[in-house]
Short mmCIF file of C-alpha atoms in Angstrom, two decimals:
data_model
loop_
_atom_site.label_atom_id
_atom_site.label_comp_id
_atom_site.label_asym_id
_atom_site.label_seq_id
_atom_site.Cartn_x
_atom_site.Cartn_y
_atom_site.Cartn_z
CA UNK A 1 -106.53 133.22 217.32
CA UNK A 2 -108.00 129.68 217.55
CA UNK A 3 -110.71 127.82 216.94
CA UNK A 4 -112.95 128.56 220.18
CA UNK A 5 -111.92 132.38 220.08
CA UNK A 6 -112.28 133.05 216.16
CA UNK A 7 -115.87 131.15 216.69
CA UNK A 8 -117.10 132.77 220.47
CA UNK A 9 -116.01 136.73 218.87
CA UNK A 10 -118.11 136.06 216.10
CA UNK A 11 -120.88 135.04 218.32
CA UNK A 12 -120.27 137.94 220.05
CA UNK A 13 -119.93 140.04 216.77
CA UNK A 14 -123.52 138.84 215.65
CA UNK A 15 -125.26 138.95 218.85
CA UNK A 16 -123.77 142.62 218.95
CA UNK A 17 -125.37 143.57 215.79
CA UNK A 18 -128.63 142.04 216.15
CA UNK A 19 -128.94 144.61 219.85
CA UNK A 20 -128.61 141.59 222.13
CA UNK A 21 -126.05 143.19 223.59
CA UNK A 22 -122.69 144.88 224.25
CA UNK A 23 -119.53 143.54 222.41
CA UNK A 24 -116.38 144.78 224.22
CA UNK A 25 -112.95 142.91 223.19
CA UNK A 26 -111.55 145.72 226.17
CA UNK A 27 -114.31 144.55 228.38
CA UNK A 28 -115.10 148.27 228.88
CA UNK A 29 -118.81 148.68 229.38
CA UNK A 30 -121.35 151.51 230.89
CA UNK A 31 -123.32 150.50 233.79
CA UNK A 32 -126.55 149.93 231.54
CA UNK A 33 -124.93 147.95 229.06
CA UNK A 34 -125.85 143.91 228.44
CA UNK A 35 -122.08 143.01 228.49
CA UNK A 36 -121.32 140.30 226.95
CA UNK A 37 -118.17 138.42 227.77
CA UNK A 38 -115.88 134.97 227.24
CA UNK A 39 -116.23 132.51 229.99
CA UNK A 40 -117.12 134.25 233.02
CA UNK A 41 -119.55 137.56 234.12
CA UNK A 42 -118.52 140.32 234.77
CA UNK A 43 -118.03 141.23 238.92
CA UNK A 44 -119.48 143.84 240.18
CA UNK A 45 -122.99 145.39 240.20
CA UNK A 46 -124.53 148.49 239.08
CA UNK A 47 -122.96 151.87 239.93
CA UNK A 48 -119.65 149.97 240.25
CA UNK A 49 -116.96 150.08 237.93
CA UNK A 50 -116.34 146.70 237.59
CA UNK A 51 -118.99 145.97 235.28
CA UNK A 52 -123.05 145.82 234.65
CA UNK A 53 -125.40 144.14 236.26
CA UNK A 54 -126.79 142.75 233.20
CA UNK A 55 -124.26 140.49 230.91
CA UNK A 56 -124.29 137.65 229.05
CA UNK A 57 -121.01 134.71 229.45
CA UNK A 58 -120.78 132.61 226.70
CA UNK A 59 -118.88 129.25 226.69
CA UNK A 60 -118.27 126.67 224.48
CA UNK A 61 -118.49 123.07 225.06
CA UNK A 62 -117.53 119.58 222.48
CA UNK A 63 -120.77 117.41 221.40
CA UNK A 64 -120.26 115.65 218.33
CA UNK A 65 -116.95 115.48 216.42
CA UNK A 66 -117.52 112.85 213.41
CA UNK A 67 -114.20 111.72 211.40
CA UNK A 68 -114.98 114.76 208.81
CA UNK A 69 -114.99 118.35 208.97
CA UNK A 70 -118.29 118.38 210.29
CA UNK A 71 -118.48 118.72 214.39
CA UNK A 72 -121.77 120.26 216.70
CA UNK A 73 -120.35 122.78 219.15
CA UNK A 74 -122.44 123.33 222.35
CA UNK A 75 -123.21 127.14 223.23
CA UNK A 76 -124.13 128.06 226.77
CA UNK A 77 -125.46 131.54 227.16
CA UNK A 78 -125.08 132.51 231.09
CA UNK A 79 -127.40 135.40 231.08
CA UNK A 80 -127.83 137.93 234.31
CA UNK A 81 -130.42 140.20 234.67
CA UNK A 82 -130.73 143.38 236.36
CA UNK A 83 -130.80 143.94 240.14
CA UNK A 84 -134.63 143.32 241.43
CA UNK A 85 -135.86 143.14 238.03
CA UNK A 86 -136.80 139.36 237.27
CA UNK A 87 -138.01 140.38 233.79
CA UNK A 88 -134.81 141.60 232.33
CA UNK A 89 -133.20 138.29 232.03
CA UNK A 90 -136.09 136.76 230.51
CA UNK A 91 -135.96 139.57 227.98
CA UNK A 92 -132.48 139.13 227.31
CA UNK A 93 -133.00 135.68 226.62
CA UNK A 94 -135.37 136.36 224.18
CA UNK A 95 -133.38 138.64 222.33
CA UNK A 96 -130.60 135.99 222.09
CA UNK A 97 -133.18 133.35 220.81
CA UNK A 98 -134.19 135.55 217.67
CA UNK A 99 -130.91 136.04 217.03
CA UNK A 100 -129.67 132.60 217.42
CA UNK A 101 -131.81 130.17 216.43
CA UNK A 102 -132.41 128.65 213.24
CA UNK A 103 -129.76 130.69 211.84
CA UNK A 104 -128.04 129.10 209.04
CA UNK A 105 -125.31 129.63 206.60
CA UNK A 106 -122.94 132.52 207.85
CA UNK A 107 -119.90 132.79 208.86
CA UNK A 108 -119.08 133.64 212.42
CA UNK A 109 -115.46 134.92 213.03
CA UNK A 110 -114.24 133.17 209.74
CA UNK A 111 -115.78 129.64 211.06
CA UNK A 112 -118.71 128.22 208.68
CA UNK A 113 -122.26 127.97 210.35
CA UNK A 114 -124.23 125.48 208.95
CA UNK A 115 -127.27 125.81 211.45
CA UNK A 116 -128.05 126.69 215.28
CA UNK A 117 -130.57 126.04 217.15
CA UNK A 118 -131.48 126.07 220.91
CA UNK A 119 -131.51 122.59 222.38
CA UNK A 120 -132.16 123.46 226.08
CA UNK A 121 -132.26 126.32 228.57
CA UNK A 122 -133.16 126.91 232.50
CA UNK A 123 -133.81 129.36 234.81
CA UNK A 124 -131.86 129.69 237.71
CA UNK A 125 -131.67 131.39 241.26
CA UNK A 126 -130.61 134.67 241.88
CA UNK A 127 -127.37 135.70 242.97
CA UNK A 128 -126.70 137.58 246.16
CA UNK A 129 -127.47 141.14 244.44
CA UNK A 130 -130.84 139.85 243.35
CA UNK A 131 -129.66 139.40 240.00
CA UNK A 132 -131.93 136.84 238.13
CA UNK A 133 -129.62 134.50 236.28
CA UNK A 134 -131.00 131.44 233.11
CA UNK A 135 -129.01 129.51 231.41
CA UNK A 136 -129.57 128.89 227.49
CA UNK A 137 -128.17 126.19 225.42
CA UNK A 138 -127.43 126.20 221.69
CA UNK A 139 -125.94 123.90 219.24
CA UNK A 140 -124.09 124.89 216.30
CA UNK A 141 -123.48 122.70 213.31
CA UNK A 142 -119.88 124.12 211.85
CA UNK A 143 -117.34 123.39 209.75
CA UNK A 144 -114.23 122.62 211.58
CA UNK A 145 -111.20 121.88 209.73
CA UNK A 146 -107.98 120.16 211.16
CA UNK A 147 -104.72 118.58 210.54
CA UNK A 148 -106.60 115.01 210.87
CA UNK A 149 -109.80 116.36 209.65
CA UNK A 150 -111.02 116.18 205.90
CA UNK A 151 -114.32 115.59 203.88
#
């Protein structure tokens, strides 16, 4: 895989492990699952079988490329909550901060973290089901090597 995959799978991988939530490659998840997903949410609300209610869509986004290896990736979390429950996206988010910032020094699918940290977030409206949705913002510091890239 590339770059953005190899780096948003270990994202997933780590927010997985640290009970954020649900890490699906199959994007097979129960209806009480925090899915979490490339790009988009999942459709679909509960007792449906397209997906959860609550879900997390990560995307990746260029801030800082210098002429060496070195490069700041933006991270936006798109996190839903549950139906008429304003709390659960709130709670969601907070799992995703612990787990996210001011980590340093791993390695997430094979690409080196040097440090994240949250550099903005918001809440926003809900979405015709009453789903509450924020929106968090990380940056990672990583290691990005390249044909044109070197220390």
């Amino acid at each position: 895989m590339g770059f953005q995959v190899d780096l948003l799978t270990g994202i997933a991988e780590h927010l997985h492990a640290g009970n954020v939530g649900m890490w699906s490659p199959t994007n097979v998840y129960g209806t009480n699952d925090v899915a979490i997903t490339i790009d988009q949410l999942p459709i679909g609300s509960e007792g449906t079988p397209k997906g959860p209610d609550k879900a997390i869509a990560m995307t990746l986004y260029p801030v800082t490329d210098s002429g060496s290896t070195d490069s700041v990736i933006g991270l936006n979390l798109r996190i839903r909550g549950a139906r008429n429950n304003r709390a659960t996206v709130k709670d969601i988010a907070d799992r995703a901060f612990d787990s996210l910032h001011d980590l340093q020094a791993v390695q997430l699918g094979g690409v080196p973290l040097v440090r994240a940290w949250r550099q903005s977030g918001a809440n926003l409206p809900p979405d015709d089901n009453n789903r509450q949705h924020a929106s968090e913002n990380f940056y990672l510091q990583v290691t990005r090597t390249g044909t044109n890239r070197r220390d």
